[in-house]
Amino acid sequence: MRNKKTLGNSLRAYFSKPANVITVIFLIVLLLTVVLPLSTLLIGSFKVNGNQEAIWIDQDGVEDGSWTFHHWIELLTSKEYNYASTKFWAPLGGSALMAALACVVAVLFGGVVAWFITRSDLPAKKFISTVFVFPYIMPSWSMAMFWENFFKNTEINAGMGILQSVTGICVPESMVYGLVPCAMSLGLHYAPFAYILIGGILRNMDANLEEAATVLKASRFKILYKVTLPIVLPALVSTVLLVFSSSISSFTVPFFLNKSSINSGNNFVSISVQMRNLINTGFTKGQGYVVAIVLMMFSIGILTLNNWFTGKRKSFTTVTGKSGQVSLVKLGKARKVIAVILVIIVAFFAIMPLASFAMESLLEVPGDWSSFTLRYWLSREVFEGSNKGDTIGILMSPTMWKAMGRSLLLSVLVSLVAGSFGILIGYAVARKRGSKAATLVSDLAFLPYLIPSMSFGAVYLALSYTKGFTWLDGSFILLLLVGSIKFMPFASRTGTSAMLQLSGEIEEAAIVIGVPWWKRMTRVLFPIQKSSFISGYLLPFISCMREMSLFVLLAASYTTLVTTVLQEYSRTGLNQASNAINLLIIIFVLVIQFAVNKLTGASIDKGVGG
Amino acid sequence: MPKIILEHVTKRFDKFVAVDDLNMVIEDREFITLLGPSGCGKTTTLRQIAGLETPTEGRITIGDTVVFDSEKNINISPAKRDIGFLFQNYALWPHMTVYQNISFGLENLKWPKDRIRQRVSEMLAMLKIEQFEKRYPSELSGGQQQRVAIARTLAPEPKVLFMDEPLSNLDAKLRLEMRTELKRLHAETDSTFVYVTHDQLEAMTLATRICLMKDGVLQQYDPPLEVYNNPANLFVADFVGNPTMNFLPGTARVLDETHAEVTVLGRSFLFESDAPLGKPEGEDVVLGVRPEFIRLGSGGMEGKVYAALPAGMETTVQMTMGDQLVTSVEFGSVDYKANSPMRFEFHGQGLILFDKKSGKKLGRGSATQR
């Protein structure tokens, strides 16, 4: 900053405050990492990307790099062979329907559990709340894999699932593959997320509000729908909108549950699967970018709606007062029955998937215990996939181990970068509260959250094909960059809220006695909010470790990650191996999560999820 | 008419006893304050009477109805106890306008629409908040929210009104104003008020009777001036009054039924009680002297001014005598220099003799230096 001295005293004064320096630095960083790629994507959708595309479009004067509206017009309106309908509108409509169903499942399941945990005298609360978040910690496709493992049957030529081997029941194909199963697995995956959001509001909601209604002679039902529900409504709406926007752009779940034969009518191509197909063909890349932009606009629109809804003047007043004395609703005789039912359901969705992955990986013929084998864990047979050197037994595959190591390294680095950035942004935003630059930084840092993982991958893919950035293509740095930026919103949210809880005076007390900025951060501020900040590191780590959609477009053959290896096994039909890898990832993530939780008290439900 | 009777009411949270065997009678139209330091069980007591908290043991009667009896397994819901409750944080519903907040309780009583309209207008006028009718609570200041909360509580005309530190979230000036209004309200509504506070001044100025509690145990239940002038024990004497009472440790020798020889501050006094003296558990006593019973400028004791705090109307003077700090209040605008010598004496009939070991009051009267 020394060379700016000449620019005058006011500028020098501005940069003497660390918060201002951080604001400016992050403004530049975020413009480069968020705004620049986004504009590349936008431009890419109006340009011809490569010679193949130029040939495909086949119009006069169209060559690589020239401007065109072709992608938008073709994808959104072409009636030739129902192109627009099959490639865009039908997948979009199907995905929207799937997302809506997922919302219903997530909010009902998560909301009911949240109410029981926070508002009733249910026994075994601790067990239920710990185990209930399992499905959310698992990679998002785990529920889809479990769904398939559970319901598949020999009648639809998919091998024997758990249900069939236990009861002999064969469910129709539409319950195994297609839209409804996708919606159900997404709903179950996001139910804990709904639980965290709704439970948070219910826990913080002043119990006096309900008691005041009781004293004024309102019936229990009237209190629920006139007082409790309207107050919880903003959280409910947020949950619905966030689950909807995450679900509609989900790639992994439809990817795993889209195995039925094309003609059965249960073939469901979601909009993000479609996007990947368009981008990967090489000659419809621009159309893929169009889909990415549409999905992004969906998310941003939904978030605007969310902000509008929660920002209304009816919103939650924050009158400080004691609300510690919460009287829990007495469930009476139903208490134990409800607890037992909930424990069984929660344990089923948390533990059964793990058991099913283990089982699937050990059976040559699904459901047939006589075909027990360790081949998919230990065999050295060569597997002819697209990754060279893979073996059928995953533990023997050097590719798998390399990918695992790379995933781990990537996640650690991503968590360090995203977590530290989050704390710094939180610091700047809290200190410069209300200033335009700080608000902009805060918004830009949150923007990646709104961009569906697949689209975000596409954004950086587009960037890595742009002149001047081609050195990024397929590199590890690209993955690190994408991961750090994509998972920064978790960290910046937790960082900001933790910093806002610290009054400025705590830092000022250190300034007065001449403690330098760096020391104030590490010796004063960080220790006070240690567990929140560590959550800010933990969330990106776990999210990155289990992430697939974000990296699936970007990982090259020499930068494979454990999730892309899993996807490769699954694509080539080696279900046993993909189940085995999934089990490995989940156990790894769970162990890390519990270790960090035990050591530092930080936990996943302290931050936002997604 | 509602008379509230508490018999052997006890509340335990696991092993912690919040309220211990509480017995009290609240007469109709009284204004009772439950006073005590935080954690003494006063809020729990209030919430138990209201029905928001269930006692572990005991019996509560409001009017002719037993609303709670642990032995007979009676526990009437707060909705059926015919009460009003004013919460410390107001607990206004953020999603309802001021009008809706106030009318909610009346709707539950199935009042006809025009009567609700009329009653709400009446309440709005009474509390001077007519112009906020259509606003949401988040758009009001603390004092305005407070008034809406009072209006909401009073609208259904409850016969008993419970208030849980309703003024603690207001600034000092507003608090004083609302105190006056609450007292007017009590005079106008002929309801019974039960009021929780930790502010002794609030309790003194508002109540017809104060119920002072400590660690869940009732310490004294008397009219405010009685509590002030005739505290039952050291805790009550210390808690009520500002500046606090001087506690002078010493020894006593009982001479006859009403007389004792008391030695404090290295001097000997004849203590004359206006009632028969209690029996001390040992020689050690504490002589309690309110600041207003110390006269400055003359007398047989001499101290050194430690600090003088003139407030205009009166001056609080702190003196040291040996290692004992003695506080006195003198009326009028006077000031004293620090470290200047100062003669003083006890006067009046309001000195209290406490037993040091049990803390109990032994007698009340005068002390003359021998």
Short mmCIF file of N, CA and C in Angstrom, two decimals, chain A residues 122-176:
data_model
loop_
_atom_site.label_atom_id
_atom_site.label_comp_id
_atom_site.label_asym_id
_atom_site.label_seq_id
_atom_site.Cartn_x
_atom_site.Cartn_y
_atom_site.Cartn_z
N LEU A 122 -40.14 -35.55 24.40
CA LEU A 122 -39.79 -36.84 23.82
C LEU A 122 -38.50 -37.39 24.44
N PRO A 123 -38.49 -38.68 24.79
CA PRO A 123 -37.22 -39.24 25.26
C PRO A 123 -36.29 -39.53 24.07
N ALA A 124 -35.04 -39.84 24.36
CA ALA A 124 -34.04 -40.22 23.34
C ALA A 124 -33.77 -39.13 22.32
N LYS A 125 -33.95 -37.86 22.75
CA LYS A 125 -33.73 -36.75 21.82
C LYS A 125 -32.33 -36.73 21.26
N LYS A 126 -31.36 -36.99 22.14
CA LYS A 126 -29.97 -36.86 21.72
C LYS A 126 -29.64 -37.84 20.61
N PHE A 127 -30.06 -39.07 20.80
CA PHE A 127 -29.82 -40.09 19.79
C PHE A 127 -30.48 -39.70 18.47
N ILE A 128 -31.75 -39.31 18.55
CA ILE A 128 -32.49 -38.98 17.33
C ILE A 128 -31.82 -37.83 16.59
N SER A 129 -31.46 -36.77 17.33
CA SER A 129 -30.91 -35.61 16.62
C SER A 129 -29.52 -35.88 16.07
N THR A 130 -28.74 -36.74 16.74
CA THR A 130 -27.41 -37.06 16.20
C THR A 130 -27.53 -37.90 14.94
N VAL A 131 -28.35 -38.93 15.03
CA VAL A 131 -28.42 -39.88 13.93
C VAL A 131 -29.21 -39.31 12.74
N PHE A 132 -30.14 -38.42 13.06
CA PHE A 132 -31.00 -37.87 12.01
C PHE A 132 -30.21 -37.11 10.95
N VAL A 133 -29.09 -36.48 11.34
CA VAL A 133 -28.34 -35.70 10.36
C VAL A 133 -27.40 -36.55 9.49
N PHE A 134 -27.28 -37.85 9.82
CA PHE A 134 -26.42 -38.75 9.02
C PHE A 134 -26.66 -38.64 7.52
N PRO A 135 -27.91 -38.80 7.07
CA PRO A 135 -28.12 -38.81 5.62
C PRO A 135 -27.65 -37.51 4.96
N TYR A 136 -27.59 -36.45 5.74
CA TYR A 136 -27.16 -35.18 5.18
C TYR A 136 -25.64 -35.10 5.09
N ILE A 137 -24.97 -35.82 6.01
CA ILE A 137 -23.51 -35.84 5.98
C ILE A 137 -23.02 -36.74 4.84
N MET A 138 -23.82 -37.75 4.54
CA MET A 138 -23.42 -38.64 3.45
C MET A 138 -23.47 -37.90 2.12
N PRO A 139 -22.70 -38.37 1.13
CA PRO A 139 -22.81 -37.77 -0.20
C PRO A 139 -24.26 -37.83 -0.69
N SER A 140 -24.64 -36.86 -1.50
CA SER A 140 -26.06 -36.71 -1.83
C SER A 140 -26.63 -37.91 -2.59
N TRP A 141 -25.77 -38.65 -3.28
CA TRP A 141 -26.31 -39.77 -4.03
C TRP A 141 -26.50 -41.03 -3.19
N SER A 142 -26.02 -40.99 -1.91
CA SER A 142 -26.09 -42.20 -1.08
C SER A 142 -27.52 -42.69 -0.92
N MET A 143 -28.44 -41.72 -0.71
CA MET A 143 -29.83 -42.12 -0.54
C MET A 143 -30.34 -42.75 -1.83
N ALA A 144 -29.90 -42.22 -2.97
CA ALA A 144 -30.33 -42.79 -4.25
C ALA A 144 -29.81 -44.22 -4.41
N MET A 145 -28.53 -44.42 -4.04
CA MET A 145 -27.96 -45.77 -4.13
C MET A 145 -28.68 -46.72 -3.19
N PHE A 146 -28.98 -46.19 -2.00
CA PHE A 146 -29.67 -47.02 -1.02
C PHE A 146 -31.06 -47.38 -1.53
N TRP A 147 -31.71 -46.39 -2.11
CA TRP A 147 -33.05 -46.61 -2.65
C TRP A 147 -33.01 -47.75 -3.66
N GLU A 148 -32.03 -47.69 -4.53
CA GLU A 148 -31.92 -48.74 -5.55
C GLU A 148 -31.62 -50.07 -4.89
N ASN A 149 -30.65 -50.08 -3.97
CA ASN A 149 -30.31 -51.32 -3.29
C ASN A 149 -31.50 -51.94 -2.58
N PHE A 150 -32.38 -51.07 -2.08
CA PHE A 150 -33.50 -51.56 -1.29
C PHE A 150 -34.62 -52.09 -2.17
N PHE A 151 -34.96 -51.36 -3.23
CA PHE A 151 -36.17 -51.68 -3.98
C PHE A 151 -35.95 -52.50 -5.24
N LYS A 152 -34.71 -52.53 -5.71
CA LYS A 152 -34.52 -53.22 -7.00
C LYS A 152 -34.92 -54.68 -6.89
N ASN A 153 -35.35 -55.26 -7.98
CA ASN A 153 -35.75 -56.66 -7.93
C ASN A 153 -35.51 -57.35 -9.27
N THR A 154 -35.60 -58.65 -9.23
CA THR A 154 -35.25 -59.43 -10.42
C THR A 154 -36.28 -59.25 -11.53
N GLU A 155 -37.49 -58.84 -11.17
CA GLU A 155 -38.53 -58.68 -12.17
C GLU A 155 -38.19 -57.58 -13.19
N ILE A 156 -37.43 -56.60 -12.75
CA ILE A 156 -37.04 -55.55 -13.68
C ILE A 156 -35.57 -55.71 -14.09
N ASN A 157 -35.06 -56.93 -13.94
CA ASN A 157 -33.70 -57.26 -14.37
C ASN A 157 -32.63 -56.40 -13.70
N ALA A 158 -32.80 -56.17 -12.41
CA ALA A 158 -31.82 -55.31 -11.75
C ALA A 158 -31.14 -56.00 -10.58
N GLY A 159 -31.34 -57.29 -10.44
CA GLY A 159 -30.76 -57.98 -9.30
C GLY A 159 -31.66 -57.85 -8.09
N MET A 160 -31.44 -58.73 -7.10
CA MET A 160 -32.35 -58.77 -5.97
C MET A 160 -31.99 -57.72 -4.93
N GLY A 161 -32.96 -56.88 -4.58
CA GLY A 161 -32.73 -55.87 -3.55
C GLY A 161 -33.11 -56.39 -2.18
N ILE A 162 -32.93 -55.54 -1.17
CA ILE A 162 -33.18 -55.95 0.21
C ILE A 162 -34.65 -56.34 0.41
N LEU A 163 -35.54 -55.51 -0.11
CA LEU A 163 -36.96 -55.75 0.08
C LEU A 163 -37.37 -57.11 -0.47
N GLN A 164 -36.88 -57.40 -1.68
CA GLN A 164 -37.25 -58.66 -2.30
C GLN A 164 -36.67 -59.85 -1.55
N SER A 165 -35.43 -59.73 -1.12
CA SER A 165 -34.82 -60.87 -0.46
C SER A 165 -35.43 -61.13 0.91
N VAL A 166 -35.99 -60.09 1.54
CA VAL A 166 -36.60 -60.29 2.85
C VAL A 166 -38.05 -60.71 2.73
N THR A 167 -38.82 -60.04 1.86
CA THR A 167 -40.26 -60.29 1.81
C THR A 167 -40.71 -60.95 0.51
N GLY A 168 -39.90 -60.92 -0.51
CA GLY A 168 -40.29 -61.49 -1.79
C GLY A 168 -41.10 -60.54 -2.65
N ILE A 169 -41.37 -59.33 -2.13
CA ILE A 169 -42.17 -58.37 -2.89
C ILE A 169 -41.33 -57.73 -4.00
N CYS A 170 -41.89 -57.69 -5.20
CA CYS A 170 -41.23 -56.98 -6.30
C CYS A 170 -42.03 -55.73 -6.63
N VAL A 171 -41.43 -54.56 -6.41
CA VAL A 171 -42.18 -53.33 -6.71
C VAL A 171 -42.00 -53.02 -8.20
N PRO A 172 -42.98 -52.29 -8.78
CA PRO A 172 -42.85 -51.94 -10.20
C PRO A 172 -41.65 -51.02 -10.44
N GLU A 173 -41.22 -50.98 -11.69
CA GLU A 173 -40.01 -50.24 -12.02
C GLU A 173 -40.11 -48.75 -11.66
N SER A 174 -41.32 -48.20 -11.77
CA SER A 174 -41.46 -46.76 -11.51
C SER A 174 -41.17 -46.41 -10.06
N MET A 175 -41.13 -47.45 -9.20
CA MET A 175 -40.77 -47.16 -7.81
C MET A 175 -39.28 -47.32 -7.56
N VAL A 176 -38.57 -47.84 -8.54
CA VAL A 176 -37.13 -48.05 -8.38
C VAL A 176 -36.35 -46.98 -9.12
#
